PDB file of C-alpha atoms in Angstrom:
ATOM      1  CA  MET A   1       0.021   0.043  -0.034  1.00 61.00           C
ATOM      2  CA  THR A   2       1.473   3.392  -1.035  1.00 65.00           C
ATOM      3  CA  ASN A   3       1.507   6.303   1.375  1.00 66.00           C
ATOM      4  CA  ARG A   4      -1.315   7.922  -0.473  1.00 74.00           C
ATOM      5  CA  GLU A   5      -3.410   4.786   0.141  1.00 83.00           C
ATOM      6  CA  TRP A   6      -2.137   3.983   3.622  1.00 88.00           C
ATOM      7  CA  SER A   7      -2.919   7.473   5.191  1.00 87.00           C
ATOM      8  CA  PRO A   8      -6.689   7.400   4.572  1.00 87.00           C
ATOM      9  CA  ALA A   9      -6.892   3.660   5.283  1.00 89.00           C
ATOM     10  CA  PHE A  10      -5.182   4.247   8.590  1.00 91.00           C
ATOM     11  CA  THR A  11      -7.604   7.104   9.510  1.00 91.00           C
ATOM     12  CA  ALA A  12     -10.484   4.841   8.458  1.00 91.00           C
ATOM     13  CA  ARG A  13      -9.342   2.170  10.901  1.00 92.00           C
ATOM     14  CA  VAL A  14      -9.003   4.665  13.765  1.00 94.00           C
ATOM     15  CA  ALA A  15     -12.498   6.063  12.945  1.00 94.00           C
ATOM     16  CA  GLU A  16     -13.970   2.547  13.066  1.00 94.00           C
ATOM     17  CA  GLN A  17     -12.368   2.031  16.377  1.00 95.00           C
ATOM     18  CA  MET A  18     -13.711   5.363  17.621  1.00 95.00           C
ATOM     19  CA  ARG A  19     -17.164   4.468  16.429  1.00 96.00           C
ATOM     20  CA  ARG A  20     -16.893   1.163  18.431  1.00 95.00           C
ATOM     21  CA  ALA A  21     -15.671   2.994  21.423  1.00 96.00           C
ATOM     22  CA  ARG A  22     -18.419   5.627  21.417  1.00 97.00           C
ATOM     23  CA  LYS A  23     -21.105   2.882  21.183  1.00 97.00           C
ATOM     24  CA  ALA A  24     -19.441   0.820  23.940  1.00 96.00           C
ATOM     25  CA  ALA A  25     -19.478   3.950  26.037  1.00 96.00           C
ATOM     26  CA  GLY A  26     -23.286   4.325  25.464  1.00 97.00           C
ATOM     27  CA  LEU A  27     -22.890   7.738  23.992  1.00 97.00           C
ATOM     28  CA  THR A  28     -24.788   9.319  21.080  1.00 97.00           C
ATOM     29  CA  VAL A  29     -22.811  11.633  18.726  1.00 97.00           C
ATOM     30  CA  THR A  30     -24.417  14.563  20.492  1.00 96.00           C
ATOM     31  CA  GLU A  31     -23.498  13.405  23.915  1.00 97.00           C
ATOM     32  CA  ALA A  32     -19.892  12.752  22.712  1.00 97.00           C
ATOM     33  CA  ALA A  33     -19.652  16.346  21.372  1.00 96.00           C
ATOM     34  CA  GLU A  34     -20.991  17.767  24.635  1.00 96.00           C
ATOM     35  CA  ALA A  35     -18.533  15.798  26.609  1.00 97.00           C
ATOM     36  CA  CYS A  36     -15.635  17.062  24.460  1.00 97.00           C
ATOM     37  CA  ALA A  37     -16.736  20.624  25.109  1.00 96.00           C
ATOM     38  CA  ALA A  38     -16.881  19.925  28.779  1.00 96.00           C
ATOM     39  CA  LEU A  39     -13.286  18.901  28.610  1.00 96.00           C
ATOM     40  CA  GLY A  40     -12.286  22.190  27.024  1.00 95.00           C
ATOM     41  CA  LEU A  41     -12.171  21.336  23.274  1.00 95.00           C
ATOM     42  CA  ALA A  42     -15.155  21.733  21.169  1.00 94.00           C
ATOM     43  CA  VAL A  43     -15.527  18.773  18.663  1.00 94.00           C
ATOM     44  CA  PRO A  44     -18.641  19.404  16.577  1.00 94.00           C
ATOM     45  CA  LYS A  45     -21.096  16.664  15.942  1.00 95.00           C
ATOM     46  CA  THR A  46     -20.434  16.942  12.263  1.00 95.00           C
ATOM     47  CA  THR A  47     -16.690  16.313  12.925  1.00 94.00           C
ATOM     48  CA  ILE A  48     -17.448  13.135  14.724  1.00 95.00           C
ATOM     49  CA  THR A  49     -20.121  11.909  12.242  1.00 95.00           C
ATOM     50  CA  ASN A  50     -17.836  12.722   9.250  1.00 94.00           C
ATOM     51  CA  LEU A  51     -14.959  10.863  10.776  1.00 92.00           C
ATOM     52  CA  GLU A  52     -17.061   7.785  11.494  1.00 93.00           C
ATOM     53  CA  THR A  53     -18.640   7.655   8.133  1.00 91.00           C
ATOM     54  CA  GLY A  54     -15.465   8.198   6.216  1.00 89.00           C
ATOM     55  CA  ARG A  55     -16.259  11.616   4.914  1.00 90.00           C
ATOM     56  CA  ARG A  56     -13.264  12.921   6.739  1.00 88.00           C
ATOM     57  CA  SER A  57      -9.858  11.380   5.788  1.00 83.00           C
ATOM     58  CA  SER A  58      -7.763  12.757   8.744  1.00 86.00           C
ATOM     59  CA  ILE A  59      -8.081  13.572  12.419  1.00 88.00           C
ATOM     60  CA  ASP A  60      -6.592  16.348  14.457  1.00 91.00           C
ATOM     61  CA  LEU A  61      -4.390  15.030  17.324  1.00 94.00           C
ATOM     62  CA  ALA A  62      -6.010  17.147  19.928  1.00 95.00           C
ATOM     63  CA  GLU A  63      -9.520  15.928  18.875  1.00 95.00           C
ATOM     64  CA  PHE A  64      -8.210  12.382  18.864  1.00 95.00           C
ATOM     65  CA  LEU A  65      -6.976  12.554  22.495  1.00 96.00           C
ATOM     66  CA  VAL A  66     -10.074  14.271  23.873  1.00 97.00           C
ATOM     67  CA  LEU A  67     -12.348  11.716  22.227  1.00 97.00           C
ATOM     68  CA  ALA A  68     -10.253   8.915  23.727  1.00 97.00           C
ATOM     69  CA  GLU A  69     -10.732  10.380  27.141  1.00 97.00           C
ATOM     70  CA  VAL A  70     -14.456  10.946  26.526  1.00 97.00           C
ATOM     71  CA  TYR A  71     -14.856   7.214  25.432  1.00 97.00           C
ATOM     72  CA  LYS A  72     -12.538   6.145  28.312  1.00 97.00           C
ATOM     73  CA  VAL A  73     -10.256   4.005  26.281  1.00 96.00           C
ATOM     74  CA  PRO A  74      -6.420   4.138  25.952  1.00 96.00           C
ATOM     75  CA  PRO A  75      -5.621   6.174  22.883  1.00 96.00           C
ATOM     76  CA  VAL A  76      -3.352   3.455  21.569  1.00 96.00           C
ATOM     77  CA  SER A  77      -6.287   1.049  21.481  1.00 94.00           C
ATOM     78  CA  LEU A  78      -7.974   3.421  18.914  1.00 95.00           C
ATOM     79  CA  LEU A  79      -4.836   3.289  16.764  1.00 95.00           C
ATOM     80  CA  PHE A  80      -4.355  -0.381  16.722  1.00 94.00           C
ATOM     81  CA  PRO A  81      -7.295  -2.815  17.182  1.00 92.00           C
ATOM     82  CA  LEU A  82      -5.706  -5.313  19.539  1.00 91.00           C
ATOM     83  CA  GLY A  83      -7.818  -8.433  19.825  1.00 90.00           C
ATOM     84  CA  LEU A  84      -9.842  -7.639  16.705  1.00 90.00           C
ATOM     85  CA  GLU A  85      -7.153  -7.916  14.024  1.00 91.00           C
ATOM     86  CA  ALA A  86      -4.164 -10.184  13.940  1.00 94.00           C
ATOM     87  CA  SER A  87      -1.992  -7.718  12.022  1.00 94.00           C
ATOM     88  CA  VAL A  88      -2.023  -4.087  10.832  1.00 93.00           C
ATOM     89  CA  GLU A  89       0.001  -2.002   8.349  1.00 93.00           C
ATOM     90  CA  VAL A  90       1.678   0.038  10.960  1.00 92.00           C
ATOM     91  CA  LEU A  91       3.367   2.113   8.135  1.00 92.00           C
ATOM     92  CA  PRO A  92       3.238   2.052   4.393  1.00 91.00           C
ATOM     93  CA  ASP A  93       4.144  -1.380   3.279  1.00 89.00           C
ATOM     94  CA  ARG A  94       5.047  -2.484   6.748  1.00 92.00           C
ATOM     95  CA  GLU A  95       2.606  -5.081   8.165  1.00 93.00           C
ATOM     96  CA  VAL A  96       3.264  -6.421  11.680  1.00 95.00           C
ATOM     97  CA  SER A  97       1.162  -8.085  14.303  1.00 96.00           C
ATOM     98  CA  THR A  98      -1.150  -5.808  16.073  1.00 96.00           C
ATOM     99  CA  TRP A  99       0.693  -6.473  19.428  1.00 95.00           C
ATOM    100  CA  ASP A 100       3.980  -5.573  17.871  1.00 95.00           C
ATOM    101  CA  ALA A 101       2.418  -2.298  16.558  1.00 95.00           C
ATOM    102  CA  VAL A 102       1.231  -1.504  20.083  1.00 95.00           C
ATOM    103  CA  ALA A 103       4.703  -2.314  21.545  1.00 95.00           C
ATOM    104  CA  TRP A 104       6.282  -0.124  18.816  1.00 95.00           C
ATOM    105  CA  PHE A 105       3.951   2.730  19.565  1.00 94.00           C
ATOM    106  CA  THR A 106       4.512   2.619  23.392  1.00 94.00           C
ATOM    107  CA  GLY A 107       8.201   2.002  23.160  1.00 93.00           C
ATOM    108  CA  GLU A 108       8.125  -1.493  24.487  1.00 92.00           C
ATOM    109  CA  THR A 109       9.566  -3.298  21.457  1.00 92.00           C
ATOM    110  CA  ARG A 110      11.852  -6.091  22.637  1.00 89.00           C
ATOM    111  CA  LEU A 111      15.518  -5.171  22.617  1.00 90.00           C
ATOM    112  CA  GLU A 112      18.612  -7.424  22.360  1.00 88.00           C
ATOM    113  CA  ARG A 113      20.369  -5.199  24.892  1.00 90.00           C
ATOM    114  CA  PRO A 114      19.379  -2.352  27.149  1.00 89.00           C
ATOM    115  CA  ALA A 115      18.861   0.999  25.399  1.00 92.00           C
ATOM    116  CA  PRO A 116      21.430   3.760  26.192  1.00 93.00           C
ATOM    117  CA  GLU A 117      20.241   5.658  29.348  1.00 90.00           C
ATOM    118  CA  GLU A 118      20.003   9.020  27.685  1.00 91.00           C
ATOM    119  CA  SER A 119      18.100   7.726  24.556  1.00 94.00           C
ATOM    120  CA  ALA A 120      14.298   8.225  24.462  1.00 94.00           C
ATOM    121  CA  ARG A 121      13.811   4.459  24.825  1.00 95.00           C
ATOM    122  CA  GLY A 122      16.244   4.407  27.740  1.00 95.00           C
ATOM    123  CA  VAL A 123      14.187   7.169  29.524  1.00 96.00           C
ATOM    124  CA  LEU A 124      10.958   5.296  28.932  1.00 96.00           C
ATOM    125  CA  ASP A 125      12.421   2.124  30.377  1.00 96.00           C
ATOM    126  CA  THR A 126      13.641   4.040  33.391  1.00 96.00           C
ATOM    127  CA  PHE A 127      10.181   5.388  34.163  1.00 97.00           C
ATOM    128  CA  ARG A 128       8.590   1.982  33.625  1.00 96.00           C
ATOM    129  CA  ALA A 129      11.118   0.454  36.128  1.00 96.00           C
ATOM    130  CA  HIS A 130      10.300   3.325  38.480  1.00 97.00           C
ATOM    131  CA  SER A 131       6.519   2.571  38.239  1.00 97.00           C
ATOM    132  CA  ASP A 132       7.333  -1.033  39.091  1.00 97.00           C
ATOM    133  CA  ALA A 133       9.385  -0.055  42.062  1.00 97.00           C
ATOM    134  CA  VAL A 134       6.542   2.254  43.288  1.00 97.00           C
ATOM    135  CA  ALA A 135       4.074  -0.641  43.012  1.00 97.00           C
ATOM    136  CA  THR A 136       6.338  -3.060  44.849  1.00 96.00           C
ATOM    137  CA  ALA A 137       7.022  -0.544  47.710  1.00 96.00           C
ATOM    138  CA  LEU A 138       3.230   0.279  47.916  1.00 96.00           C
ATOM    139  CA  ALA A 139       2.240  -3.369  48.137  1.00 95.00           C
ATOM    140  CA  SER A 140       4.848  -4.278  50.778  1.00 94.00           C
ATOM    141  CA  THR A 141       3.979  -1.219  52.814  1.00 93.00           C
ATOM    142  CA  ARG A 142       0.287  -2.025  52.825  1.00 92.00           C
ATOM    143  CA  LEU A 143       0.994  -5.756  53.708  1.00 89.00           C
ATOM    144  CA  ALA A 144       3.218  -4.654  56.593  1.00 89.00           C
ATOM    145  CA  LYS A 145       0.452  -2.320  57.945  1.00 88.00           C
ATOM    146  CA  GLU A 146      -2.229  -5.080  57.591  1.00 84.00           C
ATOM    147  CA  ARG A 147      -0.074  -7.603  59.424  1.00 81.00           C
ATOM    148  CA  ARG A 148       0.604  -5.151  62.248  1.00 82.00           C
ATOM    149  CA  ARG A 149      -3.120  -4.347  62.488  1.00 80.00           C
ATOM    150  CA  LYS A 150      -4.094  -7.938  62.714  1.00 74.00           C
ATOM    151  CA  ALA A 151      -1.545  -8.462  65.408  1.00 75.00           C
ATOM    152  CA  SER A 152      -2.869  -5.611  67.469  1.00 75.00           C
ATOM    153  CA  THR A 153      -6.500  -6.750  67.356  1.00 74.00           C
ATOM    154  CA  THR A 154      -6.119 -10.338  68.233  1.00 72.00           C
ATOM    155  CA  LEU A 155      -6.902 -11.468  71.852  1.00 65.00           C
ATOM    156  CA  ASP A 156      -5.120 -14.765  71.377  1.00 70.00           C
ATOM    157  CA  SER A 157      -1.579 -14.254  72.966  1.00 71.00           C
ATOM    158  CA  GLY A 158      -0.041 -17.138  71.065  1.00 70.00           C
ATOM    159  CA  ARG A 159      -1.489 -15.914  67.662  1.00 74.00           C
ATOM    160  CA  ARG A 160      -0.504 -12.420  68.579  1.00 75.00           C
ATOM    161  CA  GLU A 161       3.090 -13.382  69.020  1.00 78.00           C
ATOM    162  CA  ALA A 162       3.125 -15.194  65.685  1.00 77.00           C
ATOM    163  CA  LEU A 163       1.426 -12.231  64.020  1.00 76.00           C
ATOM    164  CA  LEU A 164       3.878  -9.789  65.448  1.00 78.00           C
ATOM    165  CA  GLU A 165       6.818 -11.817  64.211  1.00 78.00           C
ATOM    166  CA  ALA A 166       5.298 -11.975  60.681  1.00 79.00           C
ATOM    167  CA  ALA A 167       4.611  -8.190  60.815  1.00 81.00           C
ATOM    168  CA  GLY A 168       8.181  -7.613  61.621  1.00 86.00           C
ATOM    169  CA  ALA A 169       9.263  -9.569  58.644  1.00 86.00           C
ATOM    170  CA  TYR A 170       6.902  -7.674  56.360  1.00 86.00           C
ATOM    171  CA  GLU A 171       8.061  -4.332  57.721  1.00 90.00           C
ATOM    172  CA  GLN A 172      11.580  -5.261  56.987  1.00 92.00           C
ATOM    173  CA  LEU A 173      10.578  -6.006  53.503  1.00 92.00           C
ATOM    174  CA  ALA A 174       8.773  -2.793  53.123  1.00 93.00           C
ATOM    175  CA  PHE A 175      11.697  -0.903  54.527  1.00 94.00           C
ATOM    176  CA  ASP A 176      13.979  -2.389  51.920  1.00 95.00           C
ATOM    177  CA  ASP A 177      11.531  -1.738  49.096  1.00 96.00           C
ATOM    178  CA  CYS A 178      11.151   1.849  50.194  1.00 95.00           C
ATOM    179  CA  ARG A 179      14.951   2.410  50.455  1.00 95.00           C
ATOM    180  CA  GLU A 180      15.409   0.933  47.004  1.00 96.00           C
ATOM    181  CA  LEU A 181      12.656   3.283  45.681  1.00 97.00           C
ATOM    182  CA  ARG A 182      14.401   6.270  47.246  1.00 96.00           C
ATOM    183  CA  GLU A 183      17.780   5.364  45.801  1.00 96.00           C
ATOM    184  CA  PHE A 184      16.113   4.869  42.389  1.00 97.00           C
ATOM    185  CA  ARG A 185      14.513   8.349  42.579  1.00 97.00           C
ATOM    186  CA  LEU A 186      17.846   9.893  43.634  1.00 96.00           C
ATOM    187  CA  THR A 187      19.536   8.347  40.687  1.00 96.00           C
ATOM    188  CA  MET A 188      16.878   9.645  38.326  1.00 96.00           C
ATOM    189  CA  ARG A 189      17.300  13.151  39.672  1.00 96.00           C
ATOM    190  CA  GLN A 190      21.133  12.821  39.182  1.00 95.00           C
ATOM    191  CA  ARG A 191      20.437  12.003  35.489  1.00 95.00           C
ATOM    192  CA  GLY A 192      18.438  15.178  35.268  1.00 95.00           C
ATOM    193  CA  LEU A 193      15.045  13.413  35.209  1.00 96.00           C
ATOM    194  CA  THR A 194      12.047  14.508  37.280  1.00 96.00           C
ATOM    195  CA  PRO A 195      10.364  11.421  38.971  1.00 96.00           C
ATOM    196  CA  PRO A 196       6.564  11.329  39.185  1.00 96.00           C
ATOM    197  CA  SER A 197       4.873  12.279  42.404  1.00 95.00           C
ATOM    198  CA  LEU A 198       4.488   9.350  44.803  1.00 96.00           C
ATOM    199  CA  PRO A 199       1.241   8.131  46.264  1.00 95.00           C
ATOM    200  CA  THR A 200       0.391   9.744  49.651  1.00 93.00           C
ATOM    201  CA  GLU A 201       1.335   6.481  51.422  1.00 93.00           C
ATOM    202  CA  LEU A 202       4.832   6.739  50.104  1.00 95.00           C
ATOM    203  CA  SER A 203       5.347  10.471  50.375  1.00 93.00           C
ATOM    204  CA  PHE A 204       7.876   9.861  53.280  1.00 93.00           C
ATOM    205  CA  VAL A 205      10.317   8.264  50.790  1.00 94.00           C
ATOM    206  CA  ASP A 206      11.258  11.670  49.528  1.00 91.00           C
ATOM    207  CA  GLU A 207      11.150  13.381  52.862  1.00 82.00           C
ATOM    208  CA  HIS A 208      13.857  11.355  54.602  1.00 61.00           C
ATOM    209  CA  ASP A 209      15.932   8.183  54.553  1.00 52.00           C
ATOM    210  CA  PRO A 210      13.797   5.183  55.541  1.00 44.00           C
ATOM    211  CA  GLU A 211      16.463   4.612  58.213  1.00 48.00           C
ATOM    212  CA  ASP A 212      15.657   7.837  59.998  1.00 46.00           C
TER     213      ASP A 212
END
């Protein structure tokens, strides 16, 4: 497929996904347009209709993002119909599996070796690793608190002792995870990167060393 053919075909595929998403969200064209306006970007009913019916061969990026939010779907799912088509022509004359197209778009294509830290892919990988570290620290912190809570509410002295011992082990794990997260964030800052804000439960990680 040539570039001249690929571009409108790509838009048509996105438009079909948007139509599916709108209907799945239970919205009429009028309601979708009103929801866009409420988000701060007016997308006329005619624009949505013309896109869905193929009378419009391109879509504005801002409109695309606002409509994705209105339909409550990840924008990438509108670009590549994962689960509906086995493969897509991701670029002119380049057909790949739909999952590979998604991975390419999100910067998750499998690499033979780690990307250079300062490359765009290296930065993406760093933030993904940070997200994993936050999830790990949050899970272990919550488990430690839950084990301590159970130990404090039982009236069985024998069970209480066992629960306190288990709580101590979970608290050590949480301590180690939070310290690792803190070191990760310090390293990010040293590289000139700005880490995302932490969940309220982990705000102490940036305030002081977990040993304090």
